[in-house]
mmCIF file of C-alpha atoms in Angstrom:
data_model
loop_
_atom_site.group_PDB
_atom_site.id
_atom_site.type_symbol
_atom_site.label_atom_id
_atom_site.label_comp_id
_atom_site.label_asym_id
_atom_site.label_seq_id
_atom_site.Cartn_x
_atom_site.Cartn_y
_atom_site.Cartn_z
ATOM 1 C CA MET A 1 -109.978 26.806 -63.482
ATOM 2 C CA VAL A 2 -106.391 27.770 -64.266
ATOM 3 C CA VAL A 3 -104.610 25.543 -66.794
ATOM 4 C CA ASP A 4 -100.859 25.363 -67.206
ATOM 5 C CA PHE A 5 -100.846 26.540 -70.826
ATOM 6 C CA LEU A 6 -102.990 28.350 -73.356
ATOM 7 C CA ILE A 7 -101.953 27.202 -76.846
ATOM 8 C CA VAL A 8 -102.786 29.619 -79.667
ATOM 9 C CA GLY A 9 -103.066 27.767 -82.975
ATOM 10 C CA HIS A 10 -103.902 24.207 -83.974
ATOM 11 C CA GLY A 11 -101.788 23.521 -87.009
ATOM 12 C CA LEU A 12 -98.890 21.104 -87.138
ATOM 13 C CA ALA A 13 -97.015 23.044 -84.442
ATOM 14 C CA GLY A 14 -100.015 23.266 -82.113
ATOM 15 C CA VAL A 15 -100.759 19.552 -82.322
ATOM 16 C CA CYS A 16 -97.176 18.534 -81.575
ATOM 17 C CA VAL A 17 -96.864 20.936 -78.638
ATOM 18 C CA ALA A 18 -100.234 19.857 -77.199
ATOM 19 C CA GLN A 19 -99.344 16.174 -77.383
ATOM 20 C CA HIS A 20 -96.023 16.659 -75.634
ATOM 21 C CA LEU A 21 -97.572 18.787 -72.904
ATOM 22 C CA GLU A 22 -100.072 15.994 -72.355
ATOM 23 C CA LYS A 23 -97.267 13.437 -72.336
ATOM 24 C CA TYR A 24 -95.600 15.341 -69.487
ATOM 25 C CA ASP A 25 -98.884 15.809 -67.542
ATOM 26 C CA ALA A 26 -99.342 19.533 -68.167
ATOM 27 C CA SER A 27 -102.867 20.901 -68.597
ATOM 28 C CA PHE A 28 -103.787 23.148 -71.521
ATOM 29 C CA THR A 29 -106.513 24.683 -73.660
ATOM 30 C CA VAL A 30 -106.184 25.273 -77.416
ATOM 31 C CA ILE A 31 -107.672 28.379 -78.998
ATOM 32 C CA ASN A 32 -107.683 28.320 -82.775
ATOM 33 C CA GLN A 33 -109.150 30.378 -85.586
ATOM 34 C CA GLU A 34 -110.073 27.793 -88.190
ATOM 35 C CA GLN A 35 -109.004 28.862 -91.669
ATOM 36 C CA GLU A 36 -109.568 27.112 -94.955
ATOM 37 C CA PHE A 37 -106.156 28.026 -96.335
ATOM 38 C CA SER A 38 -103.831 27.616 -93.361
ATOM 39 C CA SER A 39 -100.366 26.384 -94.298
ATOM 40 C CA SER A 40 -100.932 23.081 -92.498
ATOM 41 C CA LYS A 41 -104.208 22.383 -94.296
ATOM 42 C CA VAL A 42 -102.899 22.906 -97.831
ATOM 43 C CA ALA A 43 -99.481 21.288 -97.296
ATOM 44 C CA ALA A 44 -98.605 18.057 -99.074
ATOM 45 C CA GLY A 45 -96.883 16.949 -95.858
ATOM 46 C CA LEU A 46 -93.844 15.437 -97.541
ATOM 47 C CA TYR A 47 -90.918 14.325 -95.390
ATOM 48 C CA ASN A 48 -87.525 13.356 -96.732
ATOM 49 C CA PRO A 49 -84.120 12.986 -95.012
ATOM 50 C CA ILE A 50 -82.040 13.652 -98.166
ATOM 51 C CA THR A 51 -82.799 16.914 -99.967
ATOM 52 C CA GLY A 52 -81.475 19.655 -102.211
ATOM 53 C CA ARG A 53 -79.733 19.630 -105.551
ATOM 54 C CA LYS A 54 -76.659 18.030 -104.035
ATOM 55 C CA MET A 55 -78.709 15.427 -102.142
ATOM 56 C CA LYS A 56 -77.404 16.236 -98.669
ATOM 57 C CA LYS A 57 -78.644 14.651 -95.463
ATOM 58 C CA THR A 58 -80.922 17.108 -93.701
ATOM 59 C CA TRP A 59 -79.991 18.760 -90.423
ATOM 60 C CA LEU A 60 -80.131 16.334 -87.442
ATOM 61 C CA ALA A 61 -81.685 13.650 -89.659
ATOM 62 C CA ASP A 62 -80.352 10.745 -87.574
ATOM 63 C CA ASP A 63 -82.172 12.069 -84.502
ATOM 64 C CA ILE A 64 -85.222 13.728 -86.028
ATOM 65 C CA PHE A 65 -86.542 11.061 -88.381
ATOM 66 C CA PRO A 66 -86.690 8.070 -85.993
ATOM 67 C CA TYR A 67 -88.388 10.289 -83.384
ATOM 68 C CA MET A 68 -90.827 11.684 -85.933
ATOM 69 C CA GLU A 69 -91.984 8.256 -87.110
ATOM 70 C CA SER A 70 -92.474 6.907 -83.580
ATOM 71 C CA PHE A 71 -94.374 10.060 -82.547
ATOM 72 C CA TYR A 72 -96.855 10.005 -85.425
ATOM 73 C CA GLU A 73 -97.362 6.247 -85.137
ATOM 74 C CA ALA A 74 -98.203 6.588 -81.440
ATOM 75 C CA LEU A 75 -100.550 9.476 -82.218
ATOM 76 C CA GLU A 76 -102.302 7.403 -84.899
ATOM 77 C CA GLU A 77 -102.964 4.681 -82.349
ATOM 78 C CA LYS A 78 -104.166 7.191 -79.774
ATOM 79 C CA LEU A 79 -106.565 8.890 -82.187
ATOM 80 C CA ASN A 80 -107.603 5.681 -83.967
ATOM 81 C CA SER A 81 -106.719 7.271 -87.283
ATOM 82 C CA ARG A 82 -104.170 6.891 -90.065
ATOM 83 C CA PHE A 83 -102.213 9.829 -91.393
ATOM 84 C CA LEU A 84 -98.522 8.809 -91.554
ATOM 85 C CA ILE A 85 -98.090 7.323 -95.023
ATOM 86 C CA LYS A 86 -94.674 5.745 -95.478
ATOM 87 C CA ARG A 87 -93.411 5.702 -99.053
ATOM 88 C CA LYS A 88 -89.972 5.525 -100.592
ATOM 89 C CA ILE A 89 -88.911 8.562 -102.598
ATOM 90 C CA TYR A 90 -87.387 8.000 -106.006
ATOM 91 C CA ARG A 91 -85.207 10.733 -107.474
ATOM 92 C CA PRO A 92 -84.120 9.997 -111.057
ATOM 93 C CA PHE A 93 -80.718 11.035 -112.321
ATOM 94 C CA THR A 94 -80.812 13.600 -115.108
ATOM 95 C CA SER A 95 -77.516 12.625 -116.761
ATOM 96 C CA ILE A 96 -74.688 10.103 -116.831
ATOM 97 C CA GLU A 97 -72.512 12.765 -115.185
ATOM 98 C CA GLU A 98 -74.867 13.047 -112.219
ATOM 99 C CA GLN A 99 -75.060 9.264 -111.958
ATOM 100 C CA ASN A 100 -71.264 8.980 -111.906
ATOM 101 C CA GLU A 101 -70.919 11.858 -109.461
ATOM 102 C CA TRP A 102 -73.263 10.172 -107.024
ATOM 103 C CA ILE A 103 -71.630 6.737 -107.310
ATOM 104 C CA GLY A 104 -68.183 8.270 -106.756
ATOM 105 C CA SER A 105 -69.295 10.526 -103.919
ATOM 106 C CA ASP A 106 -67.051 10.436 -100.831
ATOM 107 C CA ASP A 107 -69.856 11.231 -98.389
ATOM 108 C CA SER A 108 -72.313 8.525 -99.450
ATOM 109 C CA ASP A 109 -71.548 6.433 -96.348
ATOM 110 C CA GLU A 110 -73.152 8.969 -94.005
ATOM 111 C CA LYS A 111 -76.401 8.652 -95.952
ATOM 112 C CA LEU A 112 -76.583 4.852 -95.966
ATOM 113 C CA ASN A 113 -79.305 4.725 -93.295
ATOM 114 C CA PHE A 114 -81.601 6.569 -95.672
ATOM 115 C CA ILE A 115 -80.685 5.022 -99.041
ATOM 116 C CA GLU A 116 -82.650 1.990 -100.121
ATOM 117 C CA LYS A 117 -81.119 1.554 -103.551
ATOM 118 C CA VAL A 118 -78.993 3.288 -106.184
ATOM 119 C CA SER A 119 -79.896 2.179 -109.701
ATOM 120 C CA THR A 120 -77.994 2.886 -112.913
ATOM 121 C CA ASN A 121 -80.840 1.568 -115.070
ATOM 122 C CA PRO A 122 -84.404 2.845 -115.457
ATOM 123 C CA LEU A 123 -86.772 1.593 -112.737
ATOM 124 C CA TYR A 124 -89.972 3.437 -113.670
ATOM 125 C CA GLY A 125 -89.504 4.130 -117.362
ATOM 126 C CA ASP A 126 -93.156 3.424 -118.143
ATOM 127 C CA PHE A 127 -94.220 6.349 -115.951
ATOM 128 C CA ILE A 128 -91.451 8.944 -115.753
ATOM 129 C CA ASP A 129 -88.427 10.135 -117.684
ATOM 130 C CA ASP A 130 -85.919 7.782 -116.118
ATOM 131 C CA PRO A 131 -83.158 6.807 -118.610
ATOM 132 C CA TYR A 132 -80.226 6.923 -116.177
ATOM 133 C CA GLY A 133 -81.721 5.289 -113.092
ATOM 134 C CA GLY A 134 -81.839 7.094 -109.783
ATOM 135 C CA ILE A 135 -81.830 6.917 -106.002
ATOM 136 C CA SER A 136 -84.527 5.302 -103.862
ATOM 137 C CA LEU A 137 -84.677 6.790 -100.361
ATOM 138 C CA SER A 138 -86.124 5.234 -97.213
ATOM 139 C CA HIS A 139 -87.610 6.831 -94.055
ATOM 140 C CA CYS A 140 -89.705 8.991 -96.376
ATOM 141 C CA GLY A 141 -93.364 9.547 -97.074
ATOM 142 C CA PHE A 142 -96.029 12.091 -96.313
ATOM 143 C CA LEU A 143 -98.266 13.116 -93.470
ATOM 144 C CA ASP A 144 -101.959 13.557 -94.232
ATOM 145 C CA VAL A 145 -102.024 16.762 -92.213
ATOM 146 C CA ASN A 146 -105.739 17.404 -92.703
ATOM 147 C CA GLU A 147 -106.624 13.964 -91.378
ATOM 148 C CA MET A 148 -104.381 14.444 -88.353
ATOM 149 C CA LEU A 149 -105.787 17.909 -87.574
ATOM 150 C CA THR A 150 -109.368 16.666 -87.819
ATOM 151 C CA ALA A 151 -108.790 13.611 -85.631
ATOM 152 C CA HIS A 152 -106.854 15.595 -83.037
ATOM 153 C CA LYS A 153 -109.451 18.375 -82.918
ATOM 154 C CA GLU A 154 -112.181 15.803 -82.221
ATOM 155 C CA TYR A 155 -110.017 14.342 -79.461
ATOM 156 C CA LEU A 156 -109.561 17.771 -77.864
ATOM 157 C CA ILE A 157 -113.239 18.683 -78.164
ATOM 158 C CA LYS A 158 -114.241 15.544 -76.269
ATOM 159 C CA GLN A 159 -111.959 16.686 -73.445
ATOM 160 C CA ASP A 160 -113.245 20.272 -73.560
ATOM 161 C CA LYS A 161 -109.773 21.541 -74.504
ATOM 162 C CA TYR A 162 -110.542 23.228 -77.840
ATOM 163 C CA LEU A 163 -112.063 26.614 -78.681
ATOM 164 C CA ASN A 164 -112.733 27.717 -82.264
ATOM 165 C CA LYS A 165 -112.239 31.476 -82.118
ATOM 166 C CA LYS A 166 -109.841 34.201 -83.175
ATOM 167 C CA LEU A 167 -107.541 35.558 -80.481
ATOM 168 C CA ASN A 168 -107.731 39.308 -79.972
ATOM 169 C CA TYR A 169 -104.278 40.321 -78.746
ATOM 170 C CA ASN A 170 -105.636 43.523 -77.231
ATOM 171 C CA GLN A 171 -107.814 41.532 -74.854
ATOM 172 C CA LEU A 172 -104.950 39.478 -73.467
ATOM 173 C CA LYS A 173 -104.075 40.301 -69.877
ATOM 174 C CA ILE A 174 -100.592 39.148 -68.959
ATOM 175 C CA SER A 175 -98.921 39.298 -65.582
ATOM 176 C CA SER A 176 -95.858 37.449 -64.346
ATOM 177 C CA SER A 177 -97.996 34.629 -62.931
ATOM 178 C CA LEU A 178 -101.216 34.598 -64.961
ATOM 179 C CA ILE A 179 -102.554 34.840 -68.500
ATOM 180 C CA GLU A 180 -106.187 35.938 -68.781
ATOM 181 C CA TYR A 181 -108.295 35.945 -71.921
ATOM 182 C CA GLU A 182 -112.066 36.335 -71.634
ATOM 183 C CA ASN A 183 -113.041 33.497 -69.292
ATOM 184 C CA LEU A 184 -109.769 31.583 -69.800
ATOM 185 C CA LYS A 185 -106.945 31.558 -67.285
ATOM 186 C CA ALA A 186 -103.520 29.985 -67.735
ATOM 187 C CA LYS A 187 -100.091 30.193 -66.198
ATOM 188 C CA ASN A 188 -98.414 30.426 -69.604
ATOM 189 C CA ILE A 189 -99.287 31.110 -73.238
ATOM 190 C CA ILE A 190 -97.656 29.469 -76.268
ATOM 191 C CA PHE A 191 -98.074 31.012 -79.704
ATOM 192 C CA CYS A 192 -98.181 28.354 -82.444
ATOM 193 C CA ASP A 193 -100.182 30.507 -84.848
ATOM 194 C CA GLY A 194 -98.062 30.946 -87.963
ATOM 195 C CA ALA A 195 -97.139 34.407 -89.264
ATOM 196 C CA LEU A 196 -95.906 36.738 -86.525
ATOM 197 C CA THR A 197 -96.536 40.102 -88.190
ATOM 198 C CA ASP A 198 -99.682 40.785 -86.118
ATOM 199 C CA ASN A 199 -98.342 39.345 -82.889
ATOM 200 C CA PRO A 200 -97.272 42.283 -80.675
ATOM 201 C CA TYR A 201 -95.142 40.027 -78.472
ATOM 202 C CA PHE A 202 -93.011 38.503 -81.219
ATOM 203 C CA ASN A 203 -93.252 40.888 -84.190
ATOM 204 C CA TRP A 204 -89.547 41.682 -83.677
ATOM 205 C CA VAL A 205 -88.510 38.130 -84.536
ATOM 206 C CA PRO A 206 -87.144 38.099 -88.123
ATOM 207 C CA THR A 207 -89.240 35.803 -90.268
ATOM 208 C CA ALA A 208 -89.206 34.842 -93.938
ATOM 209 C CA PRO A 209 -92.671 33.411 -94.681
ATOM 210 C CA VAL A 210 -92.852 31.436 -97.920
ATOM 211 C CA LYS A 211 -95.900 31.044 -100.136
ATOM 212 C CA GLY A 212 -96.204 27.620 -101.711
ATOM 213 C CA GLU A 213 -98.592 26.362 -104.367
ATOM 214 C CA ILE A 214 -99.586 22.795 -105.183
ATOM 215 C CA LEU A 215 -101.463 21.308 -108.138
ATOM 216 C CA HIS A 216 -103.965 18.479 -107.891
ATOM 217 C CA ILE A 217 -103.874 16.252 -110.973
ATOM 218 C CA GLN A 218 -105.475 13.120 -112.331
ATOM 219 C CA THR A 219 -103.592 10.699 -114.573
ATOM 220 C CA ASP A 220 -104.861 8.394 -117.309
ATOM 221 C CA LYS A 221 -103.414 5.397 -115.488
ATOM 222 C CA PRO A 222 -102.219 4.930 -111.909
ATOM 223 C CA LEU A 223 -98.616 5.459 -110.881
ATOM 224 C CA PRO A 224 -96.924 2.881 -108.626
ATOM 225 C CA ASN A 225 -98.481 3.007 -105.151
ATOM 226 C CA ASP A 226 -95.300 2.543 -103.116
ATOM 227 C CA VAL A 227 -93.244 5.482 -104.381
ATOM 228 C CA ILE A 228 -93.136 9.281 -104.432
ATOM 229 C CA PHE A 229 -91.372 10.725 -107.470
ATOM 230 C CA ASN A 230 -89.287 13.815 -106.788
ATOM 231 C CA ARG A 231 -87.305 15.657 -109.419
ATOM 232 C CA GLY A 232 -88.079 19.293 -110.165
ATOM 233 C CA VAL A 233 -91.464 18.615 -108.595
ATOM 234 C CA PHE A 234 -92.791 15.928 -106.288
ATOM 235 C CA ILE A 235 -95.709 13.672 -107.213
ATOM 236 C CA VAL A 236 -97.565 12.343 -104.171
ATOM 237 C CA LYS A 237 -100.594 10.051 -104.352
ATOM 238 C CA HIS A 238 -103.778 11.326 -102.753
ATOM 239 C CA SER A 239 -106.431 9.080 -101.251
ATOM 240 C CA GLU A 240 -108.427 8.821 -104.468
ATOM 241 C CA GLN A 241 -107.604 6.636 -107.462
ATOM 242 C CA ASN A 242 -105.269 8.267 -110.003
ATOM 243 C CA TYR A 243 -105.324 11.528 -107.976
ATOM 244 C CA TYR A 244 -102.024 13.187 -107.072
ATOM 245 C CA ARG A 245 -100.549 16.328 -105.543
ATOM 246 C CA VAL A 246 -97.733 18.043 -107.413
ATOM 247 C CA GLY A 247 -95.522 20.753 -105.946
ATOM 248 C CA ALA A 248 -94.259 22.937 -104.793
ATOM 249 C CA THR A 249 -93.396 26.539 -105.546
ATOM 250 C CA TYR A 250 -91.578 29.091 -103.382
ATOM 251 C CA GLU A 251 -92.615 32.752 -103.312
ATOM 252 C CA TRP A 252 -91.339 35.326 -100.788
ATOM 253 C CA LYS A 253 -93.071 38.505 -102.020
ATOM 254 C CA ASN A 254 -96.780 38.069 -102.725
ATOM 255 C CA LEU A 255 -97.792 36.338 -99.515
ATOM 256 C CA ASP A 256 -101.496 35.765 -100.062
ATOM 257 C CA HIS A 257 -103.515 32.540 -100.278
ATOM 258 C CA HIS A 258 -104.568 32.901 -103.912
ATOM 259 C CA PRO A 259 -103.353 30.401 -106.530
ATOM 260 C CA THR A 260 -101.550 32.026 -109.450
ATOM 261 C CA GLU A 261 -101.217 31.319 -113.152
ATOM 262 C CA LYS A 262 -97.451 31.790 -112.838
ATOM 263 C CA ALA A 263 -97.149 28.912 -110.346
ATOM 264 C CA ARG A 264 -99.512 26.745 -112.380
ATOM 265 C CA THR A 265 -97.442 27.222 -115.526
ATOM 266 C CA HIS A 266 -94.191 26.547 -113.653
ATOM 267 C CA LEU A 267 -95.442 23.339 -112.048
ATOM 268 C CA ILE A 268 -96.973 22.021 -115.263
ATOM 269 C CA GLY A 269 -93.691 22.638 -117.084
ATOM 270 C CA LYS A 270 -91.699 20.742 -114.468
ATOM 271 C CA LEU A 271 -94.256 17.946 -114.392
ATOM 272 C CA GLU A 272 -94.143 17.538 -118.178
ATOM 273 C CA GLU A 273 -90.363 17.112 -117.936
ATOM 274 C CA LEU A 274 -90.777 14.281 -115.423
ATOM 275 C CA LEU A 275 -94.052 12.490 -116.137
ATOM 276 C CA LYS A 276 -94.548 10.423 -119.300
ATOM 277 C CA ILE A 277 -98.242 9.598 -118.976
ATOM 278 C CA PRO A 278 -101.088 12.031 -119.764
ATOM 279 C CA PHE A 279 -102.567 14.060 -116.916
ATOM 280 C CA LYS A 280 -105.040 16.863 -116.309
ATOM 281 C CA VAL A 281 -105.022 19.548 -113.626
ATOM 282 C CA VAL A 282 -108.147 19.360 -111.449
ATOM 283 C CA GLY A 283 -107.230 21.796 -108.670
ATOM 284 C CA GLN A 284 -104.691 24.223 -107.270
ATOM 285 C CA VAL A 285 -104.135 25.463 -103.713
ATOM 286 C CA ALA A 286 -101.829 27.960 -102.032
ATOM 287 C CA GLY A 287 -100.652 28.523 -98.480
ATOM 288 C CA VAL A 288 -98.039 30.531 -96.603
ATOM 289 C CA ARG A 289 -95.497 28.606 -94.552
ATOM 290 C CA PRO A 290 -94.157 30.255 -91.392
ATOM 291 C CA ALA A 291 -90.384 30.188 -91.731
ATOM 292 C CA SER A 292 -87.297 31.942 -90.399
ATOM 293 C CA LYS A 293 -84.497 33.774 -92.176
ATOM 294 C CA ASP A 294 -81.872 31.241 -91.078
ATOM 295 C CA ARG A 295 -84.150 28.232 -91.807
ATOM 296 C CA ARG A 296 -84.184 27.159 -88.180
ATOM 297 C CA PRO A 297 -87.327 27.019 -86.016
ATOM 298 C CA LEU A 298 -88.227 29.922 -83.744
ATOM 299 C CA ILE A 299 -88.712 28.536 -80.248
ATOM 300 C CA GLY A 300 -88.504 29.846 -76.706
ATOM 301 C CA ASN A 301 -89.800 32.433 -74.285
ATOM 302 C CA HIS A 302 -90.146 36.185 -74.649
ATOM 303 C CA PRO A 303 -87.038 37.935 -73.248
ATOM 304 C CA ASN A 304 -89.080 40.029 -70.801
ATOM 305 C CA LYS A 305 -92.048 37.730 -70.181
ATOM 306 C CA ASN A 306 -91.052 34.203 -69.203
ATOM 307 C CA ASN A 307 -94.608 32.887 -69.424
ATOM 308 C CA VAL A 308 -95.115 34.107 -73.015
ATOM 309 C CA LEU A 309 -93.643 31.519 -75.371
ATOM 310 C CA LEU A 310 -93.236 30.836 -79.070
ATOM 311 C CA PHE A 311 -93.154 27.645 -81.140
ATOM 312 C CA ASN A 312 -92.995 28.699 -84.757
ATOM 313 C CA GLY A 313 -90.913 29.017 -87.920
ATOM 314 C CA LEU A 314 -90.937 25.336 -88.894
ATOM 315 C CA GLY A 315 -90.849 26.139 -92.625
ATOM 316 C CA THR A 316 -90.935 23.578 -95.408
ATOM 317 C CA LYS A 317 -89.632 20.740 -93.198
ATOM 318 C CA GLY A 318 -92.267 21.175 -90.511
ATOM 319 C CA VAL A 319 -93.560 17.602 -90.647
ATOM 320 C CA SER A 320 -90.176 16.207 -89.622
ATOM 321 C CA LEU A 321 -89.045 19.053 -87.331
ATOM 322 C CA ALA A 322 -92.214 19.593 -85.277
ATOM 323 C CA PRO A 323 -92.287 16.406 -83.133
ATOM 324 C CA TYR A 324 -88.604 16.437 -82.198
ATOM 325 C CA PHE A 325 -88.484 20.108 -81.280
ATOM 326 C CA ALA A 326 -91.863 20.084 -79.548
ATOM 327 C CA ASN A 327 -90.350 17.480 -77.245
ATOM 328 C CA ASN A 328 -87.182 19.541 -76.732
ATOM 329 C CA PHE A 329 -89.299 22.654 -76.122
ATOM 330 C CA CYS A 330 -91.634 21.031 -73.590
ATOM 331 C CA LEU A 331 -88.764 19.436 -71.710
ATOM 332 C CA SER A 332 -87.055 22.824 -71.535
ATOM 333 C CA ILE A 333 -90.062 24.518 -69.930
ATOM 334 C CA LEU A 334 -91.272 21.622 -67.780
ATOM 335 C CA LYS A 335 -88.094 19.746 -66.832
ATOM 336 C CA ASP A 336 -85.422 22.466 -67.105
ATOM 337 C CA GLU A 337 -83.642 20.685 -69.917
ATOM 338 C CA ILE A 338 -81.641 22.800 -72.361
ATOM 339 C CA LEU A 339 -83.369 24.058 -75.492
ATOM 340 C CA LYS A 340 -81.136 23.555 -78.521
ATOM 341 C CA GLU A 341 -79.247 26.752 -79.180
ATOM 342 C CA GLU A 342 -79.836 26.651 -82.945
ATOM 343 C CA VAL A 343 -83.611 27.012 -82.537
ATOM 344 C CA SER A 344 -83.809 29.275 -79.486
ATOM 345 C CA ILE A 345 -85.175 32.754 -80.175
ATOM 346 C CA SER A 346 -82.550 34.007 -77.746
ATOM 347 C CA ARG A 347 -80.421 34.368 -80.867
ATOM 348 C CA TYR A 348 -82.649 37.352 -81.740
ATOM 349 C CA TYR A 349 -83.153 38.896 -78.282
ATOM 350 C CA SER A 350 -81.059 41.906 -79.258
ATOM 351 C CA LEU A 351 -83.763 42.882 -81.776
ATOM 352 C CA ASN A 352 -86.501 43.195 -79.153
ATOM 353 C CA SER A 353 -87.408 46.739 -78.155
ATOM 354 C CA ARG A 354 -90.271 45.933 -75.771
#
């Protein structure tokens, strides 16, 4: 049997691509090397339309966030699972000056769709350092990525569309009309497998992978259930009582999956500046996020092999970017719609020497 696509990788990118291929009636098989410390598995899954020190609306937020929420909600229903957890994000002001700067900001109108409330008085003073009030943001929350991956893998297994094995690039046979790998045959192959350094077809694409570390903590008393605190670090409730994830760090040099004392010390310091109630660290995890140098996804076909494709480089905003661009990507290869120029790897074709 020849399927339309062989998808390599079953992280956040692989799930979103697979679901859109299915939506548009394309057949596929997923091949995935299951790893304990993949970036998707250790990610906190936070999504937030207003980010950065200057609280700017994220790129394409008005299009991406409504699509993202509808996609994950439909997938929850399909898989009979729950993994999209909607929560407001509260970002406290650190000074009167910052409070005044925000209130007097000229560009606040463009953010109104994502602002629930601006407070000049403490809202959560019993839990966090909150003397000047802060901003409550809507269309925020987190994706329980592990739950989604598990539910989707079970769904694929029941349809005989999932193989747990490592791809050996040297065993791939690629012609203009057929991809062959062991007993698998496909018309096209899509790489959704994270870091590209070992991939001989896309190792020329400039990437900037980022290692991130997250603490798991327990608190003496529970924080409010309906809010994620985010200032210096984020504090996201886990499924268990009084159990939270705190992150994250950014490291571009030592790209391994080992937690470090340096990150632990940094996160604890930031958490102590924000959180008023006692806590203890009960765990620490690390993962490497596939990202690009220009902070835009890496999507499209190989310049010399039209049936060899890439969906990668989602970076720290992968939860919000993946559904929207998986749809754009699948429409571009199945319906001849235009792939957005900002994400197309054609911007790097000049670097390819193969």
